[in-house]
CSV table of C-alpha atoms and ligand atoms in Angstrom, one decimal:
chain,number,residue,atom,x,y,z
A,1,MET,CA,10.2,-8.9,31.3
A,2,ASN,CA,6.4,-9.7,31.9
A,3,ILE,CA,4.1,-7.1,33.0
A,4,LEU,CA,0.5,-8.1,34.1
A,5,GLY,CA,-1.9,-5.6,32.3
A,6,ILE,CA,-5.2,-5.0,34.1
A,7,GLU,CA,-7.9,-2.6,32.5
A,8,THR,CA,-11.3,-1.8,33.7
A,9,SER,CA,-12.0,1.6,32.4
A,10,CYS,CA,-15.4,1.2,30.9
A,11,ASP,CA,-17.5,-1.7,29.9
A,12,GLU,CA,-14.4,-4.3,29.1
A,13,THR,CA,-13.1,-6.5,31.6
A,14,ALA,CA,-9.2,-7.0,30.5
A,15,ALA,CA,-6.2,-8.8,31.6
A,16,ALA,CA,-3.4,-9.6,29.6
A,17,VAL,CA,0.8,-10.6,30.0
A,18,VAL,CA,3.2,-8.9,27.3
A,19,LYS,CA,6.4,-9.7,27.1
A,20,ASP,CA,9.0,-7.0,26.9
A,21,GLY,CA,6.5,-4.2,26.0
A,22,ARG,CA,6.0,-6.2,22.5
A,23,GLU,CA,5.3,-9.6,23.0
A,24,VAL,CA,1.8,-11.1,24.0
A,25,LEU,CA,1.7,-13.5,25.7
A,26,SER,CA,-1.8,-13.8,27.0
A,27,SER,CA,-5.0,-11.7,26.4
A,28,VAL,CA,-8.2,-11.9,28.0
A,29,ILE,CA,-11.4,-10.1,27.5
A,30,ALA,CA,-14.9,-10.5,29.4
A,31,SER,CA,-17.0,-7.7,27.6
A,32,GLN,CA,-20.1,-6.6,28.9
A,33,VAL,CA,-21.8,-4.9,25.7
A,34,GLU,CA,-24.4,-7.5,25.3
A,35,GLU,CA,-25.6,-6.1,28.9
A,36,HIS,CA,-25.7,-2.4,28.2
A,37,LYS,CA,-27.2,-2.5,24.7
A,38,ILE,CA,-30.4,-2.8,25.6
A,39,TYR,CA,-29.9,1.0,27.8
A,40,GLY,CA,-28.7,2.3,24.6
A,41,GLY,CA,-25.3,2.8,26.3
A,42,VAL,CA,-22.7,2.1,29.5
A,43,VAL,CA,-24.5,1.8,32.4
A,44,PRO,CA,-22.2,2.5,35.0
A,45,GLU,CA,-23.2,0.9,37.9
A,46,ILE,CA,-23.7,-2.2,36.3
A,47,ALA,CA,-20.2,-1.7,34.6
A,48,SER,CA,-18.8,-2.2,38.5
A,49,ARG,CA,-20.5,-4.4,39.3
A,50,ARG,CA,-19.8,-7.0,36.3
A,51,HIS,CA,-15.9,-5.8,37.1
A,52,CYS,CA,-16.4,-6.9,40.4
A,53,GLU,CA,-17.6,-10.2,39.3
A,54,ALA,CA,-15.1,-10.7,36.6
A,55,ILE,CA,-11.8,-9.7,37.6
A,56,PHE,CA,-10.9,-12.4,39.6
A,57,ALA,CA,-11.6,-15.3,36.8
A,58,VAL,CA,-10.1,-12.8,34.2
A,59,THR,CA,-6.7,-12.4,35.4
A,60,GLU,CA,-6.3,-15.9,36.6
A,61,LYS,CA,-7.0,-16.8,33.0
A,62,ALA,CA,-4.8,-14.1,32.0
A,63,LEU,CA,-1.9,-16.0,33.8
A,64,GLY,CA,-2.7,-19.5,33.0
A,65,ASP,CA,-2.9,-18.8,29.1
A,66,ALA,CA,0.5,-17.2,29.3
A,67,GLY,CA,1.6,-20.5,31.4
A,68,LEU,CA,3.0,-18.0,34.2
A,69,SER,CA,2.1,-18.2,37.9
A,70,ILE,CA,2.1,-14.5,39.6
A,71,ALA,CA,6.0,-15.3,40.9
A,72,ASP,CA,6.9,-15.1,37.1
A,73,ILE,CA,5.3,-11.5,36.9
A,74,ASP,CA,8.0,-8.5,37.4
A,75,ALA,CA,5.0,-5.6,37.8
A,76,ILE,CA,1.4,-5.0,37.7
A,77,ALA,CA,0.4,-2.2,35.3
A,78,VAL,CA,-3.1,-1.1,35.7
A,79,THR,CA,-5.3,1.9,33.8
A,80,TYR,CA,-6.5,4.2,36.5
A,81,ALA,CA,-7.5,6.9,34.8
A,82,PRO,CA,-9.4,8.3,32.3
A,83,GLY,CA,-13.1,6.6,32.4
A,84,LEU,CA,-16.3,5.5,34.5
A,85,ILE,CA,-14.7,6.0,38.1
A,86,GLY,CA,-16.7,3.3,39.7
A,87,ALA,CA,-15.3,1.1,37.0
A,88,LEU,CA,-11.6,2.0,37.4
A,89,LEU,CA,-11.9,2.1,40.9
A,90,VAL,CA,-12.5,-2.4,40.7
A,91,GLY,CA,-9.1,-2.5,38.7
A,92,VAL,CA,-7.4,-0.2,40.7
A,93,ASN,CA,-7.9,-1.8,44.1
A,94,PHE,CA,-7.3,-5.5,42.9
A,95,ALA,CA,-4.3,-4.6,41.0
A,96,LYS,CA,-3.5,-2.8,44.8
A,97,GLY,CA,-4.3,-5.8,46.3
A,98,LEU,CA,-2.2,-8.4,44.1
A,99,ALA,CA,0.6,-6.3,44.3
A,100,LEU,CA,0.8,-6.0,48.2
A,101,SER,CA,-0.2,-10.1,48.3
A,102,SER,CA,2.7,-10.8,45.7
A,103,GLY,CA,4.9,-8.2,46.6
A,104,LYS,CA,5.3,-7.0,43.2
A,105,GLU,CA,5.7,-3.3,41.9
A,106,LEU,CA,2.2,-1.4,40.8
A,107,VAL,CA,2.3,0.6,38.0
A,108,PRO,CA,0.0,3.3,37.3
A,109,VAL,CA,-1.1,3.2,33.4
A,110,HIS,CA,-3.2,6.5,31.5
A,111,HIS,CA,-5.6,4.5,29.3
A,112,LEU,CA,-5.3,6.8,26.0
A,113,ARG,CA,-1.1,5.8,27.1
A,114,GLY,CA,-2.1,2.0,26.6
A,115,HIS,CA,-4.3,2.7,23.0
A,116,ILE,CA,-1.1,4.2,21.7
A,117,ALA,CA,0.9,1.3,23.0
A,118,SER,CA,-1.3,-1.0,21.2
A,119,ASN,CA,0.7,0.3,18.4
A,120,TYR,CA,4.3,-0.9,20.0
A,121,ILE,CA,2.3,-4.5,20.0
A,122,THR,CA,1.6,-4.7,16.0
A,123,ASN,CA,4.3,-3.0,14.7
A,124,LYS,CA,7.6,-4.0,16.3
A,125,GLU,CA,9.8,-1.3,14.6
A,126,LEU,CA,8.0,1.6,15.8
A,127,GLU,CA,9.8,3.8,18.2
A,128,PRO,CA,8.7,7.3,19.3
A,129,PRO,CA,9.0,10.3,18.2
A,130,PHE,CA,5.9,10.1,16.0
A,131,LEU,CA,2.4,12.2,15.8
A,132,CYS,CA,-0.1,10.2,17.0
A,133,LEU,CA,-4.4,10.4,16.2
A,134,VAL,CA,-6.5,8.9,19.6
A,135,VAL,CA,-9.8,8.5,18.7
A,136,SER,CA,-11.7,6.5,20.8
A,137,GLY,CA,-15.4,6.4,22.6
A,138,GLY,CA,-14.5,9.3,25.0
A,139,HIS,CA,-11.3,11.7,23.0
A,140,SER,CA,-10.6,12.5,19.9
A,141,HIS,CA,-6.4,14.0,20.4
A,142,ILE,CA,-3.8,15.0,18.1
A,143,ILE,CA,-0.5,13.9,20.5
A,144,GLU,CA,3.2,14.7,19.5
A,145,VAL,CA,4.4,11.3,21.4
A,146,GLU,CA,8.1,12.7,22.1
A,147,SER,CA,9.5,9.5,24.2
A,148,TYR,CA,7.3,6.5,25.7
A,149,VAL,CA,6.4,8.2,28.3
A,150,GLY,CA,6.7,11.9,27.0
A,151,LEU,CA,3.5,13.0,25.6
A,152,LYS,CA,1.9,16.3,24.3
A,153,VAL,CA,-1.7,17.1,23.8
A,154,ILE,CA,-1.6,19.5,20.2
A,155,GLY,CA,-5.2,19.2,19.2
A,156,ARG,CA,-8.5,17.9,21.1
A,157,THR,CA,-12.1,17.8,20.5
A,158,ARG,CA,-14.1,20.5,22.0
A,159,ASP,CA,-17.5,18.5,22.7
A,160,ASP,CA,-18.0,14.8,21.3
A,161,ALA,CA,-15.0,12.2,20.5
A,162,ALA,CA,-15.4,10.8,17.2
A,163,GLY,CA,-16.1,7.6,18.7
A,164,GLU,CA,-19.4,9.3,20.2
A,165,ALA,CA,-19.9,11.1,17.4
A,166,PHE,CA,-20.6,8.1,15.6
A,167,ASP,CA,-22.5,6.1,18.0
A,168,LYS,CA,-24.9,9.1,18.4
A,169,ALA,CA,-25.7,9.5,14.7
A,170,ALA,CA,-25.8,5.5,14.3
A,171,ARG,CA,-28.7,5.5,17.8
A,172,ALA,CA,-30.7,8.4,15.7
A,173,MET,CA,-30.1,5.9,12.6
A,174,GLY,CA,-31.5,3.0,14.5
A,175,MET,CA,-28.6,1.1,15.2
A,176,PRO,CA,-28.1,-1.1,18.5
A,177,TYR,CA,-25.1,0.4,20.6
A,178,PRO,CA,-22.0,0.4,20.1
A,179,GLY,CA,-23.2,2.1,16.6
A,180,GLY,CA,-19.8,2.8,15.4
A,181,ILE,CA,-19.0,-0.3,13.9
A,182,HIS,CA,-22.7,-1.2,12.4
A,183,LEU,CA,-22.3,2.8,10.9
A,184,ASP,CA,-19.1,1.7,9.3
A,185,GLU,CA,-20.6,-1.4,8.1
A,186,ILE,CA,-23.6,-0.3,6.5
A,187,ALA,CA,-21.6,3.1,5.0
A,188,GLU,CA,-19.5,0.2,3.1
A,189,ARG,CA,-22.6,-0.1,1.1
A,190,GLY,CA,-23.6,4.0,0.6
A,191,ASN,CA,-23.0,6.6,-1.6
A,192,ASP,CA,-21.2,8.9,0.6
A,193,THR,CA,-22.3,12.2,-2.0
A,194,VAL,CA,-25.8,11.6,-1.6
A,195,TYR,CA,-26.4,13.2,1.7
A,196,LYS,CA,-24.7,17.3,1.9
A,197,LEU,CA,-22.9,17.7,5.6
A,198,PRO,CA,-21.4,20.6,7.2
A,199,ARG,CA,-17.3,20.5,8.2
A,200,PRO,CA,-17.5,22.5,11.3
A,201,ARG,CA,-14.0,23.6,12.3
A,202,VAL,CA,-13.0,26.0,16.1
A,203,GLU,CA,-12.2,29.1,15.1
A,204,ASN,CA,-8.7,30.2,16.2
A,205,ALA,CA,-7.5,26.8,16.9
A,206,PRO,CA,-7.0,24.6,13.7
A,207,LEU,CA,-6.0,21.7,15.1
A,208,ASP,CA,-9.0,21.1,17.7
A,209,PHE,CA,-12.0,19.2,16.6
A,210,SER,CA,-15.5,19.9,16.9
A,211,PHE,CA,-18.4,16.9,16.0
A,212,SER,CA,-21.6,18.3,17.8
A,213,GLY,CA,-22.8,20.3,15.2
A,214,LEU,CA,-22.6,17.7,12.3
A,215,LYS,CA,-24.2,14.9,14.8
A,216,THR,CA,-27.5,17.8,14.8
A,217,ALA,CA,-27.0,18.2,11.2
A,218,VAL,CA,-27.9,14.1,10.8
A,219,ILE,CA,-30.5,14.4,13.8
A,220,ASN,CA,-32.3,17.5,12.0
A,221,LEU,CA,-32.3,15.5,8.7
A,222,LEU,CA,-33.5,12.5,10.3
A,223,HIS,CA,-36.5,14.6,11.8
A,224,ASN,CA,-37.1,16.4,9.2
A,225,ALA,CA,-37.5,13.4,6.6
A,226,GLU,CA,-39.9,12.1,8.9
A,227,GLN,CA,-42.3,15.1,9.3
A,228,LYS,CA,-42.5,15.2,5.7
A,229,GLY,CA,-42.9,11.4,5.3
A,230,GLU,CA,-39.6,11.4,3.1
A,231,ARG,CA,-37.3,8.4,2.8
A,232,VAL,CA,-33.6,8.2,4.0
A,233,ASN,CA,-31.4,6.1,2.7
A,234,VAL,CA,-29.3,5.1,5.6
A,235,ALA,CA,-26.9,3.5,3.6
A,236,ASP,CA,-26.1,6.7,2.0
A,237,LEU,CA,-26.7,8.7,5.1
A,238,ALA,CA,-24.5,6.4,7.1
A,239,ALA,CA,-21.8,6.7,4.0
A,240,SER,CA,-22.1,10.5,4.0
A,241,TYR,CA,-21.7,11.3,8.1
A,242,ARG,CA,-18.5,8.6,8.2
A,243,LYS,CA,-17.0,10.9,5.3
A,244,ALA,CA,-17.5,14.1,6.9
A,245,VAL,CA,-16.1,12.9,10.3
A,246,VAL,CA,-13.0,11.4,8.1
A,247,ASP,CA,-12.8,14.2,6.4
A,248,LEU,CA,-12.1,16.6,9.9
A,249,LEU,CA,-10.1,13.8,11.7
A,250,MET,CA,-7.2,13.9,8.7
A,251,ASP,CA,-7.7,17.5,7.6
A,252,ASN,CA,-6.5,18.4,11.1
A,253,PHE,CA,-3.7,15.4,11.3
A,254,LEU,CA,-2.6,16.3,8.3
A,255,LEU,CA,-2.1,19.7,9.1
A,256,ALA,CA,-0.8,18.8,12.6
A,257,ALA,CA,1.8,16.9,10.4
A,258,ARG,CA,2.4,20.0,8.3
A,259,GLU,CA,3.0,22.3,11.5
A,260,LEU,CA,5.8,19.5,13.1
A,261,ASN,CA,7.3,18.9,10.3
A,262,THR,CA,6.9,15.1,10.5
A,263,ASN,CA,5.5,12.2,8.3
A,264,LYS,CA,5.8,9.5,11.0
A,265,LEU,CA,1.9,9.3,11.9
A,266,VAL,CA,0.3,6.5,14.0
A,267,VAL,CA,-3.5,5.6,14.7
A,268,ALA,CA,-4.9,4.6,18.1
A,269,GLY,CA,-8.1,4.2,19.8
A,270,GLY,CA,-11.8,2.3,19.2
A,271,VAL,CA,-12.4,4.2,16.1
A,272,SER,CA,-9.0,3.3,14.6
A,273,ALA,CA,-11.1,0.0,13.5
A,274,ASN,CA,-13.0,2.4,11.1
A,275,ARG,CA,-12.8,1.0,7.5
A,276,LEU,CA,-12.7,4.3,5.6
A,277,LEU,CA,-10.3,5.9,8.4
A,278,ARG,CA,-7.8,2.7,7.9
A,279,ARG,CA,-7.9,3.5,3.8
A,280,ARG,CA,-7.2,7.1,4.2
A,281,LEU,CA,-4.1,6.6,6.1
A,282,ALA,CA,-3.0,3.7,4.2
A,283,GLU,CA,-2.9,5.9,0.9
A,284,LEU,CA,-0.6,8.4,2.6
A,285,GLU,CA,2.2,6.0,2.4
A,286,ASP,CA,2.3,6.3,-1.3
A,287,LYS,CA,2.5,10.2,-0.6
A,288,GLY,CA,5.8,9.8,1.6
A,289,PHE,CA,4.2,9.3,4.9
A,290,GLU,CA,4.9,6.1,7.5
A,291,VAL,CA,2.1,5.3,8.7
A,292,TYR,CA,1.1,2.8,11.8
A,293,MET,CA,-1.9,1.6,12.9
A,294,PRO,CA,-2.8,-1.2,15.6
A,295,SER,CA,-4.2,-4.5,14.1
A,296,LEU,CA,-7.8,-4.8,15.1
A,297,ASP,CA,-7.6,-7.1,17.7
A,298,LEU,CA,-6.1,-4.3,19.8
A,299,CYS,CA,-8.1,-1.5,18.7
A,300,GLY,CA,-11.0,-1.4,21.4
A,301,ASP,CA,-10.2,-1.9,24.7
A,302,ASN,CA,-7.8,-4.9,26.0
A,303,ALA,CA,-5.4,-4.7,28.7
A,304,ALA,CA,-2.4,-6.1,26.6
A,305,MET,CA,-1.9,-2.2,25.6
A,306,ILE,CA,-1.9,-1.7,29.3
A,307,ALA,CA,0.7,-4.1,29.9
A,308,ALA,CA,2.7,-2.7,26.7
A,309,GLN,CA,2.6,0.9,28.2
A,310,GLY,CA,3.1,-0.5,31.6
A,311,TYR,CA,6.6,-2.1,30.7
A,312,TYR,CA,7.9,1.5,29.5
A,313,GLU,CA,6.0,3.3,32.4
A,314,PHE,CA,8.0,0.8,35.0
A,315,LEU,CA,11.2,1.3,32.9
A,316,VAL,CA,11.8,4.9,33.9
A,317,GLY,CA,10.7,4.0,37.6
A,318,ASN,CA,6.7,5.5,37.2
A,319,THR,CA,5.2,3.0,39.8
A,320,ALA,CA,3.3,3.7,42.5
A,321,GLY,CA,2.3,2.9,46.0
A,322,MET,CA,-0.9,1.9,48.2
A,323,GLU,CA,-2.2,5.5,47.9
A,324,LEU,CA,-2.8,5.0,44.2
A,325,ASN,CA,-6.2,5.9,43.5
A,326,ALA,CA,-8.3,5.9,40.4
A,327,ARG,CA,-9.5,9.0,38.6
A,328,ALA,CA,-12.4,9.7,36.2
A,329,GLN,CA,-10.3,12.6,34.3
A,330,ARG,CA,-6.7,13.2,34.0
A,331,ASP,CA,-4.3,14.7,31.1
A,332,ILE,CA,-2.4,12.8,29.2
A,333,SER,CA,1.0,14.4,29.5
B,401,KG4,O1,-11.2,2.9,22.4
B,401,KG4,P1,-12.3,2.5,22.6
B,401,KG4,O2,-12.7,0.9,22.4
B,401,KG4,O3,-13.1,2.9,24.1
B,401,KG4,C1,-13.2,4.3,24.7
B,401,KG4,O4,-11.7,4.0,25.3
B,401,KG4,O5,-13.6,5.0,24.4
B,401,KG4,O6,-13.6,3.2,22.1
B,401,KG4,C2,-14.9,2.9,21.6
B,401,KG4,C3,-15.5,3.7,20.3
B,401,KG4,C4,-16.8,3.5,20.4
B,401,KG4,O7,-17.3,5.0,20.2
B,401,KG4,C5,-17.3,2.9,18.9
B,401,KG4,O8,-18.2,3.1,18.6
B,401,KG4,C6,-16.1,3.1,18.1
B,401,KG4,O9,-14.8,2.9,19.1
B,401,KG4,N1,-15.7,2.3,17.1
B,401,KG4,C7,-15.8,2.6,15.9
B,401,KG4,C8,-16.2,1.4,15.1
B,401,KG4,N2,-15.4,0.7,15.7
B,401,KG4,C9,-15.4,0.7,17.2
B,401,KG4,N3,-16.3,4.0,15.3
B,401,KG4,C10,-16.2,3.9,13.9
B,401,KG4,N4,-15.9,2.5,13.1
B,401,KG4,C11,-15.9,1.4,13.8
B,401,KG4,N5,-15.4,0.6,12.9
B,402,ZN,ZN1,-10.7,2.5,25.0
């Protein structure tokens, strides 16, 4: 079964064709990052306009690269939530028009369910149930994935998402947007024991995260150093900060695994590209855990993951009609 996936929730216009939820026949991503960089973050209005301009060509290329026409597609899966509303609306309306004109089924896909499904593409043997750490620019969740379409959030961030925490600290250290990847690269050359940073915990909610205090600690440290005319070693600070964020993620993830008595762990979302997080997860394999991660090309936003999840949603009849609307926020369950 061939599913066409469409993704426009943030600053990537993407379309892909995936066969039977696992085999990528094509994947096209038009990134707007360069354009948003000068503003230090995504400008929603610009994102929507660029999606409008790119969506047709990106979808046409995805079909062409797969060697298929719309007639060979079984259903059209589209990200309908969560994300920037104006950006989501472009993908949703394009998918609705295409579904109507081609007579194909329309399948709404939650963006974070898509991130989780990137693992089905990379790890062909992976099947639910498992425990998943979803860490992106907008979300940090610990999710019990009971089935392909049955998911329960058991831990979440109370303030910043992990990706956001990386980006904001990176910006304070003078790195360009999106800073997470730059901070990760520079941290590889730093000493993570030089700067002492807090490990904030959420009282009475051991599986929840809070990153804003950690981010503020870094910003204060930089301001104090500037006022005193002291030099900050950015590589050491990046390494210390990255270790603090990854410690917090790993602590809660392992606590959740103990509570649920599971050893099957999966990670997803843009931050799953983080080198330290991947190393720390890989180390768990020697301790009796089964660990699954998306390949690096599937960690960030893409439409192959939307088509993969769309396949499983379609199998259980989770389709929509022309009343489908986009939602800026929507729970994953
Ligand atoms: O999942 P994603 O592509 O978009 C959202 O759904 O939000 O995640 C983007 C986030 C950004 O905050 C970006 O800085 C972060 O993932 N990111 C990283 C790395 N690569 C991307 N954070 C830390 N280390 C990385 N290597
Ligand atoms: Zn994403």
